CSV table of C-alpha atoms in Angstrom, one decimal:
chain,number,residue,atom,x,y,z
H,1,UNK,CA,90.0,-5.8,81.1
H,2,UNK,CA,91.5,-4.6,77.8
H,3,UNK,CA,89.4,-4.6,74.7
H,4,UNK,CA,91.5,-7.3,72.9
H,5,UNK,CA,91.1,-9.6,75.9
H,6,UNK,CA,87.3,-9.1,75.9
H,7,UNK,CA,87.2,-9.9,72.2
H,8,UNK,CA,89.1,-13.1,72.6
H,9,UNK,CA,87.0,-14.3,75.5
H,10,UNK,CA,83.8,-13.4,73.5
H,11,UNK,CA,85.0,-15.5,70.6
H,12,UNK,CA,85.8,-18.5,72.8
H,13,UNK,CA,82.4,-18.3,74.4
H,14,UNK,CA,80.8,-18.9,71.0
H,15,UNK,CA,81.8,-22.6,71.3
H,16,UNK,CA,84.5,-24.9,70.0
H,17,UNK,CA,85.7,-24.7,66.5
H,18,UNK,CA,87.1,-27.7,64.7
H,19,UNK,CA,89.3,-27.5,61.6
H,20,UNK,CA,89.6,-30.4,59.2
H,21,UNK,CA,93.3,-31.3,58.7
H,22,UNK,CA,94.5,-33.7,56.1
H,23,UNK,CA,98.2,-33.2,55.5
H,24,UNK,CA,98.4,-36.3,53.4
H,25,UNK,CA,96.1,-34.7,50.8
H,26,UNK,CA,98.9,-32.3,49.7
H,27,UNK,CA,100.8,-33.8,46.8
H,28,UNK,CA,104.6,-34.1,47.2
H,29,UNK,CA,106.7,-31.5,45.4
H,30,UNK,CA,107.8,-32.6,42.0
H,31,UNK,CA,109.5,-31.0,39.0
H,32,UNK,CA,107.2,-30.6,36.0
H,33,UNK,CA,108.8,-31.4,32.6
H,34,UNK,CA,109.2,-28.5,30.3
H,35,UNK,CA,108.3,-28.7,26.6
H,36,UNK,CA,111.2,-30.2,24.7
H,37,UNK,CA,111.0,-27.6,21.9
H,38,UNK,CA,112.9,-24.3,22.3
H,39,UNK,CA,111.5,-20.9,21.6
H,40,UNK,CA,114.3,-20.3,19.1
H,41,UNK,CA,113.6,-23.4,17.1
H,42,UNK,CA,109.8,-23.0,17.2
H,43,UNK,CA,109.8,-19.4,16.1
H,44,UNK,CA,112.3,-19.9,13.3
H,45,UNK,CA,111.0,-18.0,10.2
H,46,UNK,CA,108.2,-16.3,12.0
H,47,UNK,CA,107.8,-12.5,12.1
H,48,UNK,CA,108.9,-11.2,15.5
H,49,UNK,CA,107.3,-8.2,17.2
H,50,UNK,CA,109.5,-6.9,20.0
H,51,UNK,CA,108.1,-4.9,22.9
H,52,UNK,CA,106.6,-5.2,26.4
H,53,UNK,CA,105.7,-8.9,25.7
H,54,UNK,CA,107.5,-10.2,22.6
H,55,UNK,CA,105.3,-12.1,20.2
H,56,UNK,CA,105.5,-13.9,16.9
H,57,UNK,CA,103.1,-14.1,13.9
H,58,UNK,CA,102.8,-17.2,11.8
H,59,UNK,CA,101.6,-16.0,8.4
H,60,UNK,CA,100.8,-19.6,7.3
H,61,UNK,CA,98.5,-20.4,10.2
H,62,UNK,CA,97.4,-16.9,11.3
H,63,UNK,CA,98.5,-17.7,14.9
H,64,UNK,CA,100.0,-15.3,17.5
H,65,UNK,CA,102.7,-16.9,19.7
H,66,UNK,CA,103.4,-15.0,22.9
H,67,UNK,CA,106.7,-15.1,24.8
H,68,UNK,CA,105.9,-15.1,28.5
H,69,UNK,CA,108.9,-13.8,30.4
H,70,UNK,CA,107.2,-12.0,33.3
H,71,UNK,CA,105.8,-14.8,35.4
H,72,UNK,CA,104.2,-13.6,38.6
H,73,UNK,CA,104.4,-9.9,37.5
H,74,UNK,CA,101.2,-7.9,37.6
H,75,UNK,CA,100.2,-5.9,34.5
H,76,UNK,CA,97.1,-4.0,33.3
H,77,UNK,CA,94.7,-5.8,30.9
H,78,UNK,CA,92.7,-3.5,28.7
H,79,UNK,CA,89.9,-4.6,26.4
H,80,UNK,CA,87.9,-2.4,24.1
H,81,UNK,CA,85.7,-2.3,21.1
H,82,UNK,CA,87.6,-0.6,18.3
H,83,UNK,CA,84.7,-0.7,15.8
H,84,UNK,CA,81.1,-0.4,16.9
H,85,UNK,CA,77.8,-1.8,15.9
H,86,UNK,CA,75.8,1.5,16.0
H,87,UNK,CA,72.1,1.5,15.5
H,88,UNK,CA,71.6,1.2,19.3
H,89,UNK,CA,74.1,-1.6,19.7
H,90,UNK,CA,77.5,-1.7,21.4
H,91,UNK,CA,79.5,1.4,20.4
H,92,UNK,CA,83.1,2.0,19.5
H,93,UNK,CA,85.2,2.9,22.5
H,94,UNK,CA,83.4,0.8,25.2
H,95,UNK,CA,86.1,-0.9,27.3
H,96,UNK,CA,87.0,-2.7,30.5
H,97,UNK,CA,90.2,-3.1,32.4
H,98,UNK,CA,91.6,-5.3,35.2
H,99,UNK,CA,94.9,-6.5,36.6
H,100,UNK,CA,96.4,-9.9,35.5
H,101,UNK,CA,99.5,-12.0,35.9
H,102,UNK,CA,100.9,-15.1,34.2
H,103,UNK,CA,101.8,-18.0,36.5
H,104,UNK,CA,103.2,-21.5,35.7
H,105,UNK,CA,101.3,-24.3,37.4
H,106,UNK,CA,102.1,-27.9,36.5
H,107,UNK,CA,102.0,-28.3,32.8
H,108,UNK,CA,100.1,-25.0,32.1
H,109,UNK,CA,100.7,-21.3,32.0
H,110,UNK,CA,97.6,-19.7,33.6
H,111,UNK,CA,96.4,-16.1,33.3
H,112,UNK,CA,95.1,-15.1,36.7
H,113,UNK,CA,93.1,-12.1,37.9
H,114,UNK,CA,94.1,-11.4,41.5
H,115,UNK,CA,91.9,-9.9,44.2
H,116,UNK,CA,92.4,-6.1,44.4
H,117,UNK,CA,89.1,-4.9,46.0
H,118,UNK,CA,90.0,-6.6,49.3
H,119,UNK,CA,93.4,-5.9,50.8
H,120,UNK,CA,95.4,-5.1,53.8
H,121,UNK,CA,97.4,-1.8,53.6
H,122,UNK,CA,100.0,-3.3,55.9
H,123,UNK,CA,103.8,-3.9,55.8
H,124,UNK,CA,103.2,-7.2,57.4
H,125,UNK,CA,103.4,-9.9,54.7
H,126,UNK,CA,101.5,-12.4,56.8
H,127,UNK,CA,98.6,-10.0,57.2
H,128,UNK,CA,98.6,-9.3,53.5
H,129,UNK,CA,98.6,-13.0,52.6
H,130,UNK,CA,95.9,-13.7,55.2
H,131,UNK,CA,93.5,-11.4,53.4
H,132,UNK,CA,94.5,-12.6,49.9
H,133,UNK,CA,94.0,-16.2,50.8
H,134,UNK,CA,90.4,-15.6,52.0
H,135,UNK,CA,89.0,-14.4,48.7
H,136,UNK,CA,88.8,-16.3,45.4
H,137,UNK,CA,90.9,-15.2,42.5
H,138,UNK,CA,89.9,-15.9,38.8
H,139,UNK,CA,91.8,-17.9,36.2
H,140,UNK,CA,90.6,-16.2,33.1
H,141,UNK,CA,92.5,-18.4,30.6
H,142,UNK,CA,94.9,-21.4,30.5
H,143,UNK,CA,97.6,-22.3,28.0
H,144,UNK,CA,99.7,-25.4,27.4
H,145,UNK,CA,103.2,-24.1,26.4
H,146,UNK,CA,104.4,-25.0,22.9
H,147,UNK,CA,108.0,-24.2,23.8
H,148,UNK,CA,110.3,-23.2,26.6
H,149,UNK,CA,113.7,-21.6,27.0
H,150,UNK,CA,115.3,-20.8,30.3
H,151,UNK,CA,112.5,-19.3,32.4
H,152,UNK,CA,110.5,-18.2,29.4
H,153,UNK,CA,107.5,-20.0,27.9
H,154,UNK,CA,105.9,-19.7,24.4
H,155,UNK,CA,102.1,-20.0,24.3
H,156,UNK,CA,99.6,-19.9,21.5
H,157,UNK,CA,97.6,-16.7,22.4
H,158,UNK,CA,95.3,-16.9,19.3
H,159,UNK,CA,92.2,-18.3,21.1
H,160,UNK,CA,92.5,-15.6,23.7
H,161,UNK,CA,92.7,-12.9,21.0
H,162,UNK,CA,90.0,-14.2,18.7
H,163,UNK,CA,87.0,-14.3,21.1
H,164,UNK,CA,84.2,-12.2,22.4
H,165,UNK,CA,86.4,-10.3,24.8
H,166,UNK,CA,83.7,-7.6,25.3
H,167,UNK,CA,80.8,-10.0,25.8
H,168,UNK,CA,78.6,-8.4,23.2
H,169,UNK,CA,77.2,-11.5,21.6
H,170,UNK,CA,74.2,-11.8,23.9
H,171,UNK,CA,73.5,-8.1,23.6
H,172,UNK,CA,73.4,-8.0,19.8
H,173,UNK,CA,70.1,-9.9,19.7
H,174,UNK,CA,68.5,-8.4,22.8
H,175,UNK,CA,65.4,-6.3,22.8
H,176,UNK,CA,67.4,-3.6,24.7
H,177,UNK,CA,69.1,-2.4,21.5
H,178,UNK,CA,67.3,-0.3,18.9
H,179,UNK,CA,66.6,-1.9,15.5
H,180,UNK,CA,68.3,-5.2,16.5
H,181,UNK,CA,65.4,-7.4,15.7
H,182,UNK,CA,64.3,-10.4,17.7
H,183,UNK,CA,65.9,-11.4,21.0
H,184,UNK,CA,68.0,-14.5,21.3
H,185,UNK,CA,71.6,-13.4,21.0
H,186,UNK,CA,74.4,-14.1,18.5
H,187,UNK,CA,77.3,-16.5,18.6
H,188,UNK,CA,80.8,-16.0,17.5
H,189,UNK,CA,81.7,-17.8,14.2
H,190,UNK,CA,85.4,-18.8,14.3
H,191,UNK,CA,85.4,-19.5,10.5
H,192,UNK,CA,84.7,-15.8,9.9
H,193,UNK,CA,87.0,-14.4,12.6
H,194,UNK,CA,90.7,-13.7,12.5
H,195,UNK,CA,93.6,-11.8,14.1
H,196,UNK,CA,93.6,-8.3,12.7
H,197,UNK,CA,97.3,-7.6,12.1
H,198,UNK,CA,97.0,-3.9,11.1
H,199,UNK,CA,96.2,-3.0,14.8
H,200,UNK,CA,98.3,-5.8,16.3
H,201,UNK,CA,101.4,-4.0,17.5
H,202,UNK,CA,104.1,-3.8,20.1
H,203,UNK,CA,105.6,-1.0,22.1
H,204,UNK,CA,108.0,-0.8,25.1
H,205,UNK,CA,105.3,-0.4,27.7
H,206,UNK,CA,102.2,-2.0,26.0
H,207,UNK,CA,101.5,-4.9,23.7
H,208,UNK,CA,98.4,-4.5,21.5
H,209,UNK,CA,96.3,-7.3,19.9
H,210,UNK,CA,93.2,-6.9,17.7
H,211,UNK,CA,90.8,-9.4,16.2
H,212,UNK,CA,88.1,-9.1,13.6
H,213,UNK,CA,85.2,-11.2,14.9
H,214,UNK,CA,82.0,-12.1,13.3
H,215,UNK,CA,78.8,-13.0,15.2
H,216,UNK,CA,76.0,-14.9,13.5
H,217,UNK,CA,72.4,-14.9,14.5
H,218,UNK,CA,68.8,-14.3,13.4
H,219,UNK,CA,68.6,-10.6,14.1
H,220,UNK,CA,66.6,-8.3,11.9
H,221,UNK,CA,66.5,-4.5,11.2
H,222,UNK,CA,69.6,-2.7,10.0
H,223,UNK,CA,72.1,-3.9,12.6
H,224,UNK,CA,74.4,-4.8,9.7
H,225,UNK,CA,74.3,-5.0,5.9
H,226,UNK,CA,73.5,-8.7,6.5
H,227,UNK,CA,71.7,-8.8,9.8
H,228,UNK,CA,72.6,-12.5,10.2
H,229,UNK,CA,76.4,-11.6,10.2
H,230,UNK,CA,77.7,-8.8,12.4
H,231,UNK,CA,81.4,-8.1,12.2
H,232,UNK,CA,83.3,-5.9,14.6
H,233,UNK,CA,86.9,-5.4,15.8
H,234,UNK,CA,87.9,-6.1,19.4
H,235,UNK,CA,91.2,-4.8,20.8
H,236,UNK,CA,93.1,-6.2,23.8
H,237,UNK,CA,96.2,-4.8,25.5
H,238,UNK,CA,98.8,-5.9,28.0
H,239,UNK,CA,100.2,-2.8,29.7
H,240,UNK,CA,103.0,-2.1,32.2
H,241,UNK,CA,101.6,-0.7,35.4
H,242,UNK,CA,102.7,2.8,36.3
H,243,UNK,CA,105.9,3.3,38.3
H,244,UNK,CA,105.6,4.0,42.1
H,245,UNK,CA,105.2,7.6,43.3
H,246,UNK,CA,101.5,8.3,42.6
H,247,UNK,CA,99.9,10.0,45.6
H,248,UNK,CA,96.4,8.9,46.4
H,249,UNK,CA,94.0,11.7,47.4
H,250,UNK,CA,91.1,11.2,49.7
H,251,UNK,CA,87.7,11.4,48.1
H,252,UNK,CA,85.3,14.2,49.0
H,253,UNK,CA,81.7,13.7,48.0
H,254,UNK,CA,81.3,17.5,47.5
H,255,UNK,CA,83.7,17.3,44.5
H,256,UNK,CA,82.9,16.2,41.0
H,257,UNK,CA,85.7,13.6,41.1
H,258,UNK,CA,85.1,9.9,40.4
H,259,UNK,CA,85.5,7.6,43.3
H,260,UNK,CA,88.0,4.8,43.7
H,261,UNK,CA,87.4,2.5,46.7
H,262,UNK,CA,88.5,-0.8,48.2
H,263,UNK,CA,88.1,-2.6,51.6
H,264,UNK,CA,91.1,-2.3,53.9
H,265,UNK,CA,91.2,-5.1,56.5
H,266,UNK,CA,94.1,-3.6,58.3
H,267,UNK,CA,92.3,-0.3,59.1
H,268,UNK,CA,92.3,0.6,62.8
H,269,UNK,CA,89.0,0.4,64.7
H,270,UNK,CA,88.8,4.2,64.7
H,271,UNK,CA,88.6,4.3,60.9
H,272,UNK,CA,86.3,3.0,58.2
H,273,UNK,CA,87.4,-0.2,56.4
H,274,UNK,CA,86.2,1.3,53.2
H,275,UNK,CA,89.0,3.5,51.7
H,276,UNK,CA,87.7,6.1,49.3
H,277,UNK,CA,90.1,8.0,47.0
H,278,UNK,CA,89.7,9.8,43.7
H,279,UNK,CA,90.4,8.7,40.2
H,280,UNK,CA,92.8,11.2,38.8
H,281,UNK,CA,95.7,11.7,36.4
H,282,UNK,CA,99.2,12.0,37.8
H,283,UNK,CA,100.1,15.6,37.8
H,284,UNK,CA,103.3,16.9,39.4
H,285,UNK,CA,104.8,20.4,39.3
H,286,UNK,CA,108.2,20.9,37.8
H,287,UNK,CA,108.9,23.4,40.6
H,288,UNK,CA,107.0,22.2,43.7
H,289,UNK,CA,107.8,25.4,45.5
H,290,UNK,CA,106.4,27.8,42.9
H,291,UNK,CA,102.8,29.1,43.2
H,292,UNK,CA,102.4,28.6,39.4
H,293,UNK,CA,104.4,25.9,37.6
H,294,UNK,CA,104.2,23.9,34.5
H,295,UNK,CA,103.8,20.1,35.1
H,296,UNK,CA,106.4,17.5,34.7
H,297,UNK,CA,104.1,15.9,32.2
H,298,UNK,CA,100.8,17.6,31.0
H,299,UNK,CA,97.5,15.8,30.6
H,300,UNK,CA,96.8,15.6,26.9
H,301,UNK,CA,93.5,14.4,25.3
H,302,UNK,CA,93.5,13.7,21.6
H,303,UNK,CA,90.5,14.3,19.4
H,304,UNK,CA,89.8,11.4,17.1
H,305,UNK,CA,90.4,12.2,13.4
H,306,UNK,CA,87.5,12.8,11.0
H,307,UNK,CA,85.5,15.3,13.1
H,308,UNK,CA,84.0,17.9,10.6
H,309,UNK,CA,84.5,21.6,10.8
H,310,UNK,CA,83.4,23.8,12.5
H,311,UNK,CA,82.8,21.2,15.2
H,312,UNK,CA,86.5,20.2,15.3
H,313,UNK,CA,87.7,23.7,16.1
H,314,UNK,CA,85.0,24.2,18.7
H,315,UNK,CA,86.0,21.0,20.5
H,316,UNK,CA,89.7,21.9,20.5
H,317,UNK,CA,89.0,25.5,21.7
H,318,UNK,CA,86.4,24.4,24.2
H,319,UNK,CA,88.7,21.7,25.7
H,320,UNK,CA,91.4,24.3,26.3
H,321,UNK,CA,89.1,26.2,28.6
H,322,UNK,CA,89.8,23.6,31.2
H,323,UNK,CA,93.2,25.2,31.8
H,324,UNK,CA,91.5,27.9,33.8
H,325,UNK,CA,90.7,25.3,36.5
H,326,UNK,CA,94.2,23.9,36.5
H,327,UNK,CA,95.7,27.4,36.7
H,328,UNK,CA,93.5,28.0,39.8
H,329,UNK,CA,95.3,24.9,41.3
H,330,UNK,CA,98.7,26.3,40.4
H,331,UNK,CA,99.4,24.5,37.1
H,332,UNK,CA,100.3,26.2,33.8
H,333,UNK,CA,99.6,24.5,30.5
H,334,UNK,CA,98.6,21.4,32.4
H,335,UNK,CA,95.7,20.4,30.2
H,336,UNK,CA,95.9,20.2,26.5
H,337,UNK,CA,93.6,19.0,23.7
H,338,UNK,CA,95.1,18.1,20.3
H,339,UNK,CA,94.0,16.2,17.2
H,340,UNK,CA,95.2,12.6,17.1
H,341,UNK,CA,98.3,12.4,15.0
H,342,UNK,CA,97.9,10.7,11.6
H,343,UNK,CA,98.6,7.0,11.8
H,344,UNK,CA,98.2,6.9,15.6
H,345,UNK,CA,95.9,4.2,17.0
H,346,UNK,CA,93.1,5.5,19.3
H,347,UNK,CA,93.3,2.2,21.1
H,348,UNK,CA,96.9,2.8,22.1
H,349,UNK,CA,97.1,3.1,25.9
H,350,UNK,CA,99.4,6.2,25.5
H,351,UNK,CA,96.6,8.3,24.2
H,352,UNK,CA,93.7,9.8,26.2
H,353,UNK,CA,91.1,9.9,23.5
H,354,UNK,CA,87.9,11.9,22.6
H,355,UNK,CA,86.0,9.5,20.3
H,356,UNK,CA,83.6,11.0,17.7
H,357,UNK,CA,80.7,8.5,17.4
H,358,UNK,CA,78.3,8.5,14.5
H,359,UNK,CA,74.8,7.1,15.1
H,360,UNK,CA,71.7,6.7,13.0
H,361,UNK,CA,68.1,7.5,14.1
H,362,UNK,CA,66.3,10.1,16.1
H,363,UNK,CA,68.7,13.1,17.0
H,364,UNK,CA,66.7,13.4,20.3
H,365,UNK,CA,68.6,10.4,21.4
H,366,UNK,CA,71.9,12.2,21.3
H,367,UNK,CA,74.2,11.7,24.3
H,368,UNK,CA,77.9,11.7,25.3
H,369,UNK,CA,79.7,10.2,28.2
H,370,UNK,CA,83.2,9.8,29.7
H,371,UNK,CA,85.1,6.9,31.3
H,372,UNK,CA,88.6,6.2,32.6
H,373,UNK,CA,90.8,3.1,32.8
H,374,UNK,CA,92.8,3.0,35.9
H,375,UNK,CA,95.6,1.4,37.9
H,376,UNK,CA,93.5,-1.0,40.0
H,377,UNK,CA,96.0,-0.6,42.9
H,378,UNK,CA,95.7,3.2,43.3
H,379,UNK,CA,93.0,4.7,41.1
H,380,UNK,CA,95.5,6.5,38.9
H,381,UNK,CA,94.0,7.2,35.5
H,382,UNK,CA,96.1,5.6,32.8
H,383,UNK,CA,93.8,6.3,29.9
H,384,UNK,CA,90.8,8.6,29.7
H,385,UNK,CA,88.1,8.0,27.1
H,386,UNK,CA,85.4,10.5,26.1
H,387,UNK,CA,82.6,9.5,23.7
H,388,UNK,CA,80.9,12.3,21.9
H,389,UNK,CA,77.8,11.5,19.8
H,390,UNK,CA,77.9,13.1,16.3
H,391,UNK,CA,74.3,14.3,16.7
H,392,UNK,CA,75.0,16.0,20.0
H,393,UNK,CA,75.7,19.4,18.5
H,394,UNK,CA,72.4,19.2,16.5
H,395,UNK,CA,70.5,18.4,19.6
H,396,UNK,CA,72.1,21.3,21.5
H,397,UNK,CA,71.3,23.6,18.5
H,398,UNK,CA,67.7,22.6,18.5
H,399,UNK,CA,67.4,23.1,22.3
H,400,UNK,CA,69.0,26.6,22.1
H,401,UNK,CA,66.9,27.5,19.1
H,402,UNK,CA,63.7,26.5,20.9
H,403,UNK,CA,64.7,28.5,24.0
H,404,UNK,CA,65.4,31.6,22.0
H,405,UNK,CA,62.2,31.5,20.0
H,406,UNK,CA,60.2,30.8,23.1
H,407,UNK,CA,61.7,33.6,25.2
H,408,UNK,CA,61.9,36.2,22.4
């Protein structure tokens, strides 16, 4: 008896299975009425920002109106803290990313986060849909359109922008942070929060929003000039996903690469359902047949402005040493470190960034870390972020000095 037949018989032997059916519970199809106002008439006199998602700014109300013209299309959502708390609290540069899509359901436009960790790497659409329908998605926000025009909808995005997108309110008053005072958490005060227009911008492949948000609470210490009011800037981005062509590479635990994994329900019985690949930048040779070739597009990391000398030069020179590893892999001038151009926004998704973070307190606490924000479908690094503590060099100096004096 074949294996598949045995499996079917075994399942039937477990006992009868009944499925509840209630076809009358499905509502009949009906056409939902669109808003009577048009986008053209509603945005008359407002400042327009053209780009990936067009949006409008109303200077009288401080509102951002977003033009949704990509219903059902996946895009990358990137959220980050563009000004930090310091003093042991959430730091500038912390971020998170996910994949989102806008859908129109009934009278609302919903922002949905689909399932990406469970999938079927199959060409069979029914098999793909079977996996997707068995796991819950998340509706992260809902909007009632204020205007419509053809297949486009205009929504008030302001409540989505002016919110605690990084979830730091409860952490500000926790005992886990140094010098943050009593536990209890902070709450966002809308009367002291606003869309921050200097960093609200638009580009062909990414739309950028920022808010200045104020948290109020009963914290103590030196968490802010007034510990009862902590104000930070939070940045959010809608970003076009990379074009096709990225080659996923199998993860090897002996390497130092970060792992990207998901569960593949279409995997054959001879393979693991857990697919493990590496997080990496897209790097392609200009001449694929050459032993040594420059890349089509180099990997460039930008050092945030304001790093003092001689640390700045040391970071730029030291970062360039990575080219030796890329040359061993057959790439010339593939990795570059530059100073962030004047006027460039470190939150812009186009820049891999090395953030210089200033902290107060004991220099023995110095630390640095790196992270990456990826295409959730493939693990391709879209933006890399390195966080260097400003007291790290002092700590390293003290360690080296102590070793030298001890040994000699």
